[in-house]
Amino acid sequence: MVMRQETVAPWSGIELVRPLAGGARNEVVLAERGGQRFVVRRSTRAHPALEWELDLLSYLSNHGIGVPTLVPTDDGRRHVGGVLVNEFVDGHPPAGEGDWRDIVRVLTAVHDLTRGWPQRPGFASARELSVSGRGGDVRLDAMPPEAVRAVRAAWQPILTGTECVNHGDVGAGNALINDGGAVLLDWDEARVDVPWFDFALLPEDVPTGAPVDRETLVTAGVAWEAATCWVAEPEYGARRLEELRQRSG
């Protein structure tokens, strides 16, 4: 669905400019008002799951974590039918070890701040998915039985520690570095889980403090991507499953 100008009518003066790259599951559009840039996103999450995300971002922002700043509608609503507006974040993608260390520090702070946070409505942690078939975008119930066994086996070594909020999709496309430090974008896949998944797919030379060797951690992350993308992004999910099979011997 192509976003139309009337979609942002509740935000007076906002003008849609062009689609932005990187929104694999949600429509994301650059917008302007009075010379200021904004990002308009249409979330496909159910209302309770989206409210959970917005409550989380408000909490993190109030505790000094770099996240997008929400722009309410003229009458104070946070979103309208899943459409929400954020201030545009300036910065550059992480480009070296120092930048990635900043991202690890921010992620660690998020984990520390959210121990005991309630699970996102409709989602499940890897511990829960060890015995259940679905949660969030994960669809183990749609995968071949041997694939489910491989995914669960890959997760098992990292299922330690207190559960907390995971960003869920950390990568160069969802992080920016500016004068204020690291900013984490696109919390659409955030959930409560053990913290180590957030570090699994970072550059392998960046220390994370995870309690397992790097190969085991990366394999767990590949397994998560295979499971969470199996239905939502089937071609990518299939490629990740094949990578998991190769890693698992």
PDB file of C-alpha atoms in Angstrom:
ATOM      1  CA  MET A   1       0.000   0.000   0.000  1.00  0.00           C
ATOM      2  CA  VAL A   2       1.375   3.409  -1.001  1.00  0.00           C
ATOM      3  CA  MET A   3       1.009   6.048   1.683  1.00  0.00           C
ATOM      4  CA  ARG A   4      -1.179   8.943   0.580  1.00  0.00           C
ATOM      5  CA  GLN A   5      -1.054  12.560   1.714  1.00  0.00           C
ATOM      6  CA  GLU A   6      -4.377  12.298   3.551  1.00  0.00           C
ATOM      7  CA  THR A   7      -2.812   9.650   5.780  1.00  0.00           C
ATOM      8  CA  VAL A   8      -0.905  12.374   7.633  1.00  0.00           C
ATOM      9  CA  ALA A   9      -3.783  14.867   7.793  1.00  0.00           C
ATOM     10  CA  PRO A  10      -3.912  14.558  11.627  1.00  0.00           C
ATOM     11  CA  TRP A  11      -0.442  16.190  11.667  1.00  0.00           C
ATOM     12  CA  SER A  12      -1.142  19.596  10.160  1.00  0.00           C
ATOM     13  CA  GLY A  13       1.489  20.827   7.717  1.00  0.00           C
ATOM     14  CA  ILE A  14       3.270  17.482   7.288  1.00  0.00           C
ATOM     15  CA  GLU A  15       4.031  16.860   3.615  1.00  0.00           C
ATOM     16  CA  LEU A  16       5.121  13.466   2.327  1.00  0.00           C
ATOM     17  CA  VAL A  17       8.308  13.626   0.232  1.00  0.00           C
ATOM     18  CA  ARG A  18       9.498  10.154  -0.804  1.00  0.00           C
ATOM     19  CA  PRO A  19       9.725   6.569   0.400  1.00  0.00           C
ATOM     20  CA  LEU A  20      12.761   5.677   2.476  1.00  0.00           C
ATOM     21  CA  ALA A  21      14.813   2.542   1.985  1.00  0.00           C
ATOM     22  CA  GLY A  22      15.104  -0.108   4.661  1.00  0.00           C
ATOM     23  CA  GLY A  23      11.473  -0.689   5.613  1.00  0.00           C
ATOM     24  CA  ALA A  24      11.291  -4.398   4.787  1.00  0.00           C
ATOM     25  CA  ARG A  25       8.039  -4.979   6.672  1.00  0.00           C
ATOM     26  CA  ASN A  26       6.606  -1.487   7.180  1.00  0.00           C
ATOM     27  CA  GLU A  27       6.092   1.451   4.865  1.00  0.00           C
ATOM     28  CA  VAL A  28       8.481   4.287   5.767  1.00  0.00           C
ATOM     29  CA  VAL A  29       8.320   7.743   4.153  1.00  0.00           C
ATOM     30  CA  LEU A  30      10.365  10.930   4.482  1.00  0.00           C
ATOM     31  CA  ALA A  31       8.220  13.998   5.233  1.00  0.00           C
ATOM     32  CA  GLU A  32       8.752  17.708   5.840  1.00  0.00           C
ATOM     33  CA  ARG A  33       7.094  20.581   7.674  1.00  0.00           C
ATOM     34  CA  GLY A  34       8.462  24.095   7.764  1.00  0.00           C
ATOM     35  CA  GLY A  35      11.909  22.972   6.669  1.00  0.00           C
ATOM     36  CA  GLN A  36      12.112  20.240   9.324  1.00  0.00           C
ATOM     37  CA  ARG A  37      12.344  16.591   8.293  1.00  0.00           C
ATOM     38  CA  PHE A  38      10.273  13.752   9.718  1.00  0.00           C
ATOM     39  CA  VAL A  39       9.868  10.029   9.226  1.00  0.00           C
ATOM     40  CA  VAL A  40       6.362   8.624   8.773  1.00  0.00           C
ATOM     41  CA  ARG A  41       5.897   4.909   9.410  1.00  0.00           C
ATOM     42  CA  ARG A  42       2.888   2.658   9.036  1.00  0.00           C
ATOM     43  CA  SER A  43       3.128  -0.155  11.589  1.00  0.00           C
ATOM     44  CA  THR A  44       1.391  -3.446  10.880  1.00  0.00           C
ATOM     45  CA  ARG A  45       1.460  -4.474  14.556  1.00  0.00           C
ATOM     46  CA  ALA A  46      -1.725  -5.049  16.498  1.00  0.00           C
ATOM     47  CA  HIS A  47      -2.735  -2.091  18.648  1.00  0.00           C
ATOM     48  CA  PRO A  48      -1.523  -3.549  22.002  1.00  0.00           C
ATOM     49  CA  ALA A  49       1.864  -4.471  20.510  1.00  0.00           C
ATOM     50  CA  LEU A  50       2.329  -0.994  19.036  1.00  0.00           C
ATOM     51  CA  GLU A  51       1.318   0.680  22.305  1.00  0.00           C
ATOM     52  CA  TRP A  52       3.904  -1.499  24.080  1.00  0.00           C
ATOM     53  CA  GLU A  53       6.567  -0.271  21.667  1.00  0.00           C
ATOM     54  CA  LEU A  54       5.648   3.383  22.140  1.00  0.00           C
ATOM     55  CA  ASP A  55       5.540   3.043  25.939  1.00  0.00           C
ATOM     56  CA  LEU A  56       8.980   1.435  25.822  1.00  0.00           C
ATOM     57  CA  LEU A  57      10.490   4.188  23.660  1.00  0.00           C
ATOM     58  CA  SER A  58       9.088   6.881  25.927  1.00  0.00           C
ATOM     59  CA  TYR A  59      10.626   5.139  28.949  1.00  0.00           C
ATOM     60  CA  LEU A  60      14.011   4.711  27.251  1.00  0.00           C
ATOM     61  CA  SER A  61      14.087   8.315  26.067  1.00  0.00           C
ATOM     62  CA  ASN A  62      13.340   9.519  29.600  1.00  0.00           C
ATOM     63  CA  HIS A  63      16.364   7.507  30.758  1.00  0.00           C
ATOM     64  CA  GLY A  64      18.757   9.001  28.227  1.00  0.00           C
ATOM     65  CA  ILE A  65      18.716   6.281  25.565  1.00  0.00           C
ATOM     66  CA  GLY A  66      18.972   7.525  21.980  1.00  0.00           C
ATOM     67  CA  VAL A  67      15.710   6.618  20.238  1.00  0.00           C
ATOM     68  CA  PRO A  68      13.469   8.384  17.691  1.00  0.00           C
ATOM     69  CA  THR A  69      11.328  11.207  19.079  1.00  0.00           C
ATOM     70  CA  LEU A  70       7.600  10.728  18.533  1.00  0.00           C
ATOM     71  CA  VAL A  71       5.539  13.615  17.126  1.00  0.00           C
ATOM     72  CA  PRO A  72       1.911  13.493  18.320  1.00  0.00           C
ATOM     73  CA  THR A  73      -1.048  14.460  16.169  1.00  0.00           C
ATOM     74  CA  ASP A  74      -2.606  17.889  16.527  1.00  0.00           C
ATOM     75  CA  ASP A  75      -5.021  16.460  19.118  1.00  0.00           C
ATOM     76  CA  GLY A  76      -2.342  14.568  21.041  1.00  0.00           C
ATOM     77  CA  ARG A  77      -2.646  11.013  19.721  1.00  0.00           C
ATOM     78  CA  ARG A  78       0.529   8.956  19.391  1.00  0.00           C
ATOM     79  CA  HIS A  79      -0.568   7.241  16.182  1.00  0.00           C
ATOM     80  CA  VAL A  80      -3.593   6.947  13.932  1.00  0.00           C
ATOM     81  CA  GLY A  81      -4.420   3.480  12.685  1.00  0.00           C
ATOM     82  CA  GLY A  82      -0.801   2.429  13.057  1.00  0.00           C
ATOM     83  CA  VAL A  83       0.602   5.509  11.287  1.00  0.00           C
ATOM     84  CA  LEU A  84       3.082   7.433  13.398  1.00  0.00           C
ATOM     85  CA  VAL A  85       5.463  10.331  12.872  1.00  0.00           C
ATOM     86  CA  ASN A  86       8.974  10.705  14.309  1.00  0.00           C
ATOM     87  CA  GLU A  87      11.505  13.473  14.100  1.00  0.00           C
ATOM     88  CA  PHE A  88      14.227  12.708  11.550  1.00  0.00           C
ATOM     89  CA  VAL A  89      17.493  11.551  13.153  1.00  0.00           C
ATOM     90  CA  ASP A  90      20.715  12.902  11.671  1.00  0.00           C
ATOM     91  CA  GLY A  91      23.880  10.840  11.837  1.00  0.00           C
ATOM     92  CA  HIS A  92      25.937   8.239  10.051  1.00  0.00           C
ATOM     93  CA  PRO A  93      25.824   4.436  10.165  1.00  0.00           C
ATOM     94  CA  PRO A  94      28.370   2.804  12.488  1.00  0.00           C
ATOM     95  CA  ALA A  95      31.649   2.738  10.611  1.00  0.00           C
ATOM     96  CA  GLY A  96      34.271   1.258  12.913  1.00  0.00           C
ATOM     97  CA  GLU A  97      34.938  -0.551  16.168  1.00  0.00           C
ATOM     98  CA  GLY A  98      34.489   2.605  18.247  1.00  0.00           C
ATOM     99  CA  ASP A  99      31.016   3.199  16.830  1.00  0.00           C
ATOM    100  CA  TRP A 100      30.022  -0.429  17.436  1.00  0.00           C
ATOM    101  CA  ARG A 101      31.313  -0.274  20.993  1.00  0.00           C
ATOM    102  CA  ASP A 102      29.007   2.715  21.511  1.00  0.00           C
ATOM    103  CA  ILE A 103      26.107   0.634  20.233  1.00  0.00           C
ATOM    104  CA  VAL A 104      26.995  -2.229  22.584  1.00  0.00           C
ATOM    105  CA  ARG A 105      27.047   0.237  25.495  1.00  0.00           C
ATOM    106  CA  VAL A 106      23.598   1.555  24.560  1.00  0.00           C
ATOM    107  CA  LEU A 107      22.189  -1.958  24.154  1.00  0.00           C
ATOM    108  CA  THR A 108      23.626  -2.961  27.522  1.00  0.00           C
ATOM    109  CA  ALA A 109      21.981   0.071  29.109  1.00  0.00           C
ATOM    110  CA  VAL A 110      18.648  -0.883  27.503  1.00  0.00           C
ATOM    111  CA  HIS A 111      18.972  -4.398  28.903  1.00  0.00           C
ATOM    112  CA  ASP A 112      19.833  -3.116  32.377  1.00  0.00           C
ATOM    113  CA  LEU A 113      16.910  -0.664  32.367  1.00  0.00           C
ATOM    114  CA  THR A 114      14.315  -3.235  31.299  1.00  0.00           C
ATOM    115  CA  ARG A 115      14.944  -6.337  33.399  1.00  0.00           C
ATOM    116  CA  GLY A 116      11.522  -7.684  34.309  1.00  0.00           C
ATOM    117  CA  TRP A 117       9.759  -5.681  31.571  1.00  0.00           C
ATOM    118  CA  PRO A 118       6.439  -7.294  30.557  1.00  0.00           C
ATOM    119  CA  GLN A 119       6.455  -9.285  27.336  1.00  0.00           C
ATOM    120  CA  ARG A 120       5.167  -7.541  24.246  1.00  0.00           C
ATOM    121  CA  PRO A 121       1.567  -8.630  23.597  1.00  0.00           C
ATOM    122  CA  GLY A 122       1.509 -11.524  21.143  1.00  0.00           C
ATOM    123  CA  PHE A 123       5.269 -12.131  21.323  1.00  0.00           C
ATOM    124  CA  ALA A 124       7.340 -14.846  23.009  1.00  0.00           C
ATOM    125  CA  SER A 125      10.901 -15.315  24.190  1.00  0.00           C
ATOM    126  CA  ALA A 126      13.188 -18.064  22.932  1.00  0.00           C
ATOM    127  CA  ARG A 127      12.664 -19.866  26.234  1.00  0.00           C
ATOM    128  CA  GLU A 128       8.917 -19.897  25.634  1.00  0.00           C
ATOM    129  CA  LEU A 129       9.438 -20.900  22.008  1.00  0.00           C
ATOM    130  CA  SER A 130      11.408 -23.923  23.135  1.00  0.00           C
ATOM    131  CA  VAL A 131       8.021 -25.488  23.882  1.00  0.00           C
ATOM    132  CA  SER A 132       5.553 -23.366  21.879  1.00  0.00           C
ATOM    133  CA  GLY A 133       5.130 -22.848  18.150  1.00  0.00           C
ATOM    134  CA  ARG A 134       4.757 -19.125  17.590  1.00  0.00           C
ATOM    135  CA  GLY A 135       5.160 -15.650  19.014  1.00  0.00           C
ATOM    136  CA  GLY A 136       5.601 -12.287  17.316  1.00  0.00           C
ATOM    137  CA  ASP A 137       6.875 -13.043  13.812  1.00  0.00           C
ATOM    138  CA  VAL A 138       8.354 -16.415  14.791  1.00  0.00           C
ATOM    139  CA  ARG A 139       6.452 -19.266  13.135  1.00  0.00           C
ATOM    140  CA  LEU A 140       8.017 -22.527  14.218  1.00  0.00           C
ATOM    141  CA  ASP A 141       4.632 -24.111  13.572  1.00  0.00           C
ATOM    142  CA  ALA A 142       5.115 -23.373   9.846  1.00  0.00           C
ATOM    143  CA  MET A 143       8.659 -24.753   9.601  1.00  0.00           C
ATOM    144  CA  PRO A 144       9.711 -28.346   8.828  1.00  0.00           C
ATOM    145  CA  PRO A 145      10.213 -30.402  12.026  1.00  0.00           C
ATOM    146  CA  GLU A 146      13.951 -30.843  11.407  1.00  0.00           C
ATOM    147  CA  ALA A 147      14.307 -27.082  11.004  1.00  0.00           C
ATOM    148  CA  VAL A 148      12.508 -26.479  14.302  1.00  0.00           C
ATOM    149  CA  ARG A 149      14.864 -28.899  16.045  1.00  0.00           C
ATOM    150  CA  ALA A 150      17.893 -27.129  14.547  1.00  0.00           C
ATOM    151  CA  VAL A 151      16.600 -23.682  15.566  1.00  0.00           C
ATOM    152  CA  ARG A 152      15.869 -24.701  19.146  1.00  0.00           C
ATOM    153  CA  ALA A 153      19.210 -26.473  19.477  1.00  0.00           C
ATOM    154  CA  ALA A 154      21.032 -23.338  18.295  1.00  0.00           C
ATOM    155  CA  TRP A 155      19.219 -21.189  20.864  1.00  0.00           C
ATOM    156  CA  GLN A 156      19.800 -23.448  23.818  1.00  0.00           C
ATOM    157  CA  PRO A 157      23.406 -22.418  24.711  1.00  0.00           C
ATOM    158  CA  ILE A 158      22.492 -18.725  25.106  1.00  0.00           C
ATOM    159  CA  LEU A 159      19.290 -19.120  27.137  1.00  0.00           C
ATOM    160  CA  THR A 160      20.947 -17.821  30.286  1.00  0.00           C
ATOM    161  CA  GLY A 161      20.526 -14.657  32.307  1.00  0.00           C
ATOM    162  CA  THR A 162      17.606 -12.421  33.171  1.00  0.00           C
ATOM    163  CA  GLU A 163      15.197 -11.586  30.383  1.00  0.00           C
ATOM    164  CA  CYS A 164      14.925  -7.948  29.303  1.00  0.00           C
ATOM    165  CA  VAL A 165      13.918  -5.917  26.272  1.00  0.00           C
ATOM    166  CA  ASN A 166      15.750  -6.812  23.064  1.00  0.00           C
ATOM    167  CA  HIS A 167      15.800  -4.350  20.186  1.00  0.00           C
ATOM    168  CA  GLY A 168      15.435  -7.382  17.960  1.00  0.00           C
ATOM    169  CA  ASP A 169      16.976  -6.093  14.730  1.00  0.00           C
ATOM    170  CA  VAL A 170      20.313  -4.457  15.473  1.00  0.00           C
ATOM    171  CA  GLY A 171      22.415  -3.718  12.425  1.00  0.00           C
ATOM    172  CA  ALA A 172      24.023  -0.910  10.485  1.00  0.00           C
ATOM    173  CA  GLY A 173      20.655  -0.007   8.942  1.00  0.00           C
ATOM    174  CA  ASN A 174      18.972   0.523  12.310  1.00  0.00           C
ATOM    175  CA  ALA A 175      21.652   2.503  14.150  1.00  0.00           C
ATOM    176  CA  LEU A 176      23.084   5.976  13.704  1.00  0.00           C
ATOM    177  CA  ILE A 177      26.019   7.738  15.303  1.00  0.00           C
ATOM    178  CA  ASN A 178      25.865  11.484  15.895  1.00  0.00           C
ATOM    179  CA  ASP A 179      27.229  14.042  18.346  1.00  0.00           C
ATOM    180  CA  GLY A 180      24.898  12.689  21.027  1.00  0.00           C
ATOM    181  CA  GLY A 181      26.160   9.128  20.673  1.00  0.00           C
ATOM    182  CA  ALA A 182      24.403   6.058  19.297  1.00  0.00           C
ATOM    183  CA  VAL A 183      20.722   6.173  18.332  1.00  0.00           C
ATOM    184  CA  LEU A 184      18.775   2.941  17.793  1.00  0.00           C
ATOM    185  CA  LEU A 185      16.039   3.086  15.143  1.00  0.00           C
ATOM    186  CA  ASP A 186      13.161   0.785  14.144  1.00  0.00           C
ATOM    187  CA  TRP A 187      11.971  -1.023  17.277  1.00  0.00           C
ATOM    188  CA  ASP A 188       9.279  -2.887  15.332  1.00  0.00           C
ATOM    189  CA  GLU A 189      10.731  -6.309  16.245  1.00  0.00           C
ATOM    190  CA  ALA A 190      11.486  -5.521  19.900  1.00  0.00           C
ATOM    191  CA  ARG A 191      10.490  -8.137  22.480  1.00  0.00           C
ATOM    192  CA  VAL A 192      11.487  -9.455  25.889  1.00  0.00           C
ATOM    193  CA  ASP A 193      14.144 -12.186  25.760  1.00  0.00           C
ATOM    194  CA  VAL A 194      17.615 -13.041  27.039  1.00  0.00           C
ATOM    195  CA  PRO A 195      19.926 -10.141  26.139  1.00  0.00           C
ATOM    196  CA  TRP A 196      22.425 -12.055  24.013  1.00  0.00           C
ATOM    197  CA  PHE A 197      20.322 -12.107  20.841  1.00  0.00           C
ATOM    198  CA  ASP A 198      20.900  -8.355  20.453  1.00  0.00           C
ATOM    199  CA  PHE A 199      24.652  -8.975  20.086  1.00  0.00           C
ATOM    200  CA  ALA A 200      24.500 -12.029  17.847  1.00  0.00           C
ATOM    201  CA  LEU A 201      24.805 -10.347  14.461  1.00  0.00           C
ATOM    202  CA  LEU A 202      27.105  -7.444  15.295  1.00  0.00           C
ATOM    203  CA  PRO A 203      30.564  -7.376  13.647  1.00  0.00           C
ATOM    204  CA  GLU A 204      32.441 -10.347  15.020  1.00  0.00           C
ATOM    205  CA  ASP A 205      35.436  -8.320  16.245  1.00  0.00           C
ATOM    206  CA  VAL A 206      33.295  -6.235  18.613  1.00  0.00           C
ATOM    207  CA  PRO A 207      33.351  -7.528  22.232  1.00  0.00           C
ATOM    208  CA  THR A 208      29.888  -8.067  23.712  1.00  0.00           C
ATOM    209  CA  GLY A 209      30.298  -9.846  27.035  1.00  0.00           C
ATOM    210  CA  ALA A 210      28.098 -12.730  25.929  1.00  0.00           C
ATOM    211  CA  PRO A 211      28.608 -15.928  27.983  1.00  0.00           C
ATOM    212  CA  VAL A 212      29.376 -18.124  24.939  1.00  0.00           C
ATOM    213  CA  ASP A 213      31.957 -18.147  22.167  1.00  0.00           C
ATOM    214  CA  ARG A 214      31.328 -15.984  19.130  1.00  0.00           C
ATOM    215  CA  GLU A 215      30.512 -18.869  16.796  1.00  0.00           C
ATOM    216  CA  THR A 216      27.791 -20.149  19.130  1.00  0.00           C
ATOM    217  CA  LEU A 217      26.348 -16.657  19.529  1.00  0.00           C
ATOM    218  CA  VAL A 218      26.234 -16.000  15.780  1.00  0.00           C
ATOM    219  CA  THR A 219      24.619 -19.388  15.161  1.00  0.00           C
ATOM    220  CA  ALA A 220      21.879 -18.550  17.675  1.00  0.00           C
ATOM    221  CA  GLY A 221      21.256 -15.261  15.874  1.00  0.00           C
ATOM    222  CA  VAL A 222      21.062 -16.944  12.478  1.00  0.00           C
ATOM    223  CA  ALA A 223      18.562 -19.415  13.939  1.00  0.00           C
ATOM    224  CA  TRP A 224      16.414 -16.559  15.268  1.00  0.00           C
ATOM    225  CA  GLU A 225      16.398 -14.843  11.878  1.00  0.00           C
ATOM    226  CA  ALA A 226      15.405 -18.089  10.144  1.00  0.00           C
ATOM    227  CA  ALA A 227      12.472 -18.511  12.531  1.00  0.00           C
ATOM    228  CA  THR A 228      11.271 -14.912  12.589  1.00  0.00           C
ATOM    229  CA  CYS A 229      11.541 -14.447   8.808  1.00  0.00           C
ATOM    230  CA  TRP A 230      10.173 -17.836   7.737  1.00  0.00           C
ATOM    231  CA  VAL A 231       6.698 -16.426   7.026  1.00  0.00           C
ATOM    232  CA  ALA A 232       7.287 -12.646   7.028  1.00  0.00           C
ATOM    233  CA  GLU A 233      10.240 -12.740   4.565  1.00  0.00           C
ATOM    234  CA  PRO A 234      10.278 -16.311   3.228  1.00  0.00           C
ATOM    235  CA  GLU A 235      13.191 -16.070   0.781  1.00  0.00           C
ATOM    236  CA  TYR A 236      15.443 -14.503   3.401  1.00  0.00           C
ATOM    237  CA  GLY A 237      14.234 -16.957   6.030  1.00  0.00           C
ATOM    238  CA  ALA A 238      15.069 -19.899   3.769  1.00  0.00           C
ATOM    239  CA  ARG A 239      18.585 -18.537   3.160  1.00  0.00           C
ATOM    240  CA  ARG A 240      19.123 -18.147   6.894  1.00  0.00           C
ATOM    241  CA  LEU A 241      17.909 -21.702   7.518  1.00  0.00           C
ATOM    242  CA  GLU A 242      20.384 -23.029   4.967  1.00  0.00           C
ATOM    243  CA  GLU A 243      23.149 -21.067   6.696  1.00  0.00           C
ATOM    244  CA  LEU A 244      22.061 -22.567  10.012  1.00  0.00           C
ATOM    245  CA  ARG A 245      22.226 -26.073   8.552  1.00  0.00           C
ATOM    246  CA  GLN A 246      25.761 -25.419   7.314  1.00  0.00           C
ATOM    247  CA  ARG A 247      26.817 -24.026  10.676  1.00  0.00           C
ATOM    248  CA  SER A 248      25.292 -26.968  12.510  1.00  0.00           C
ATOM    249  CA  GLY A 249      27.162 -29.473  10.351  1.00  0.00           C
TER     250      GLY A 249
END
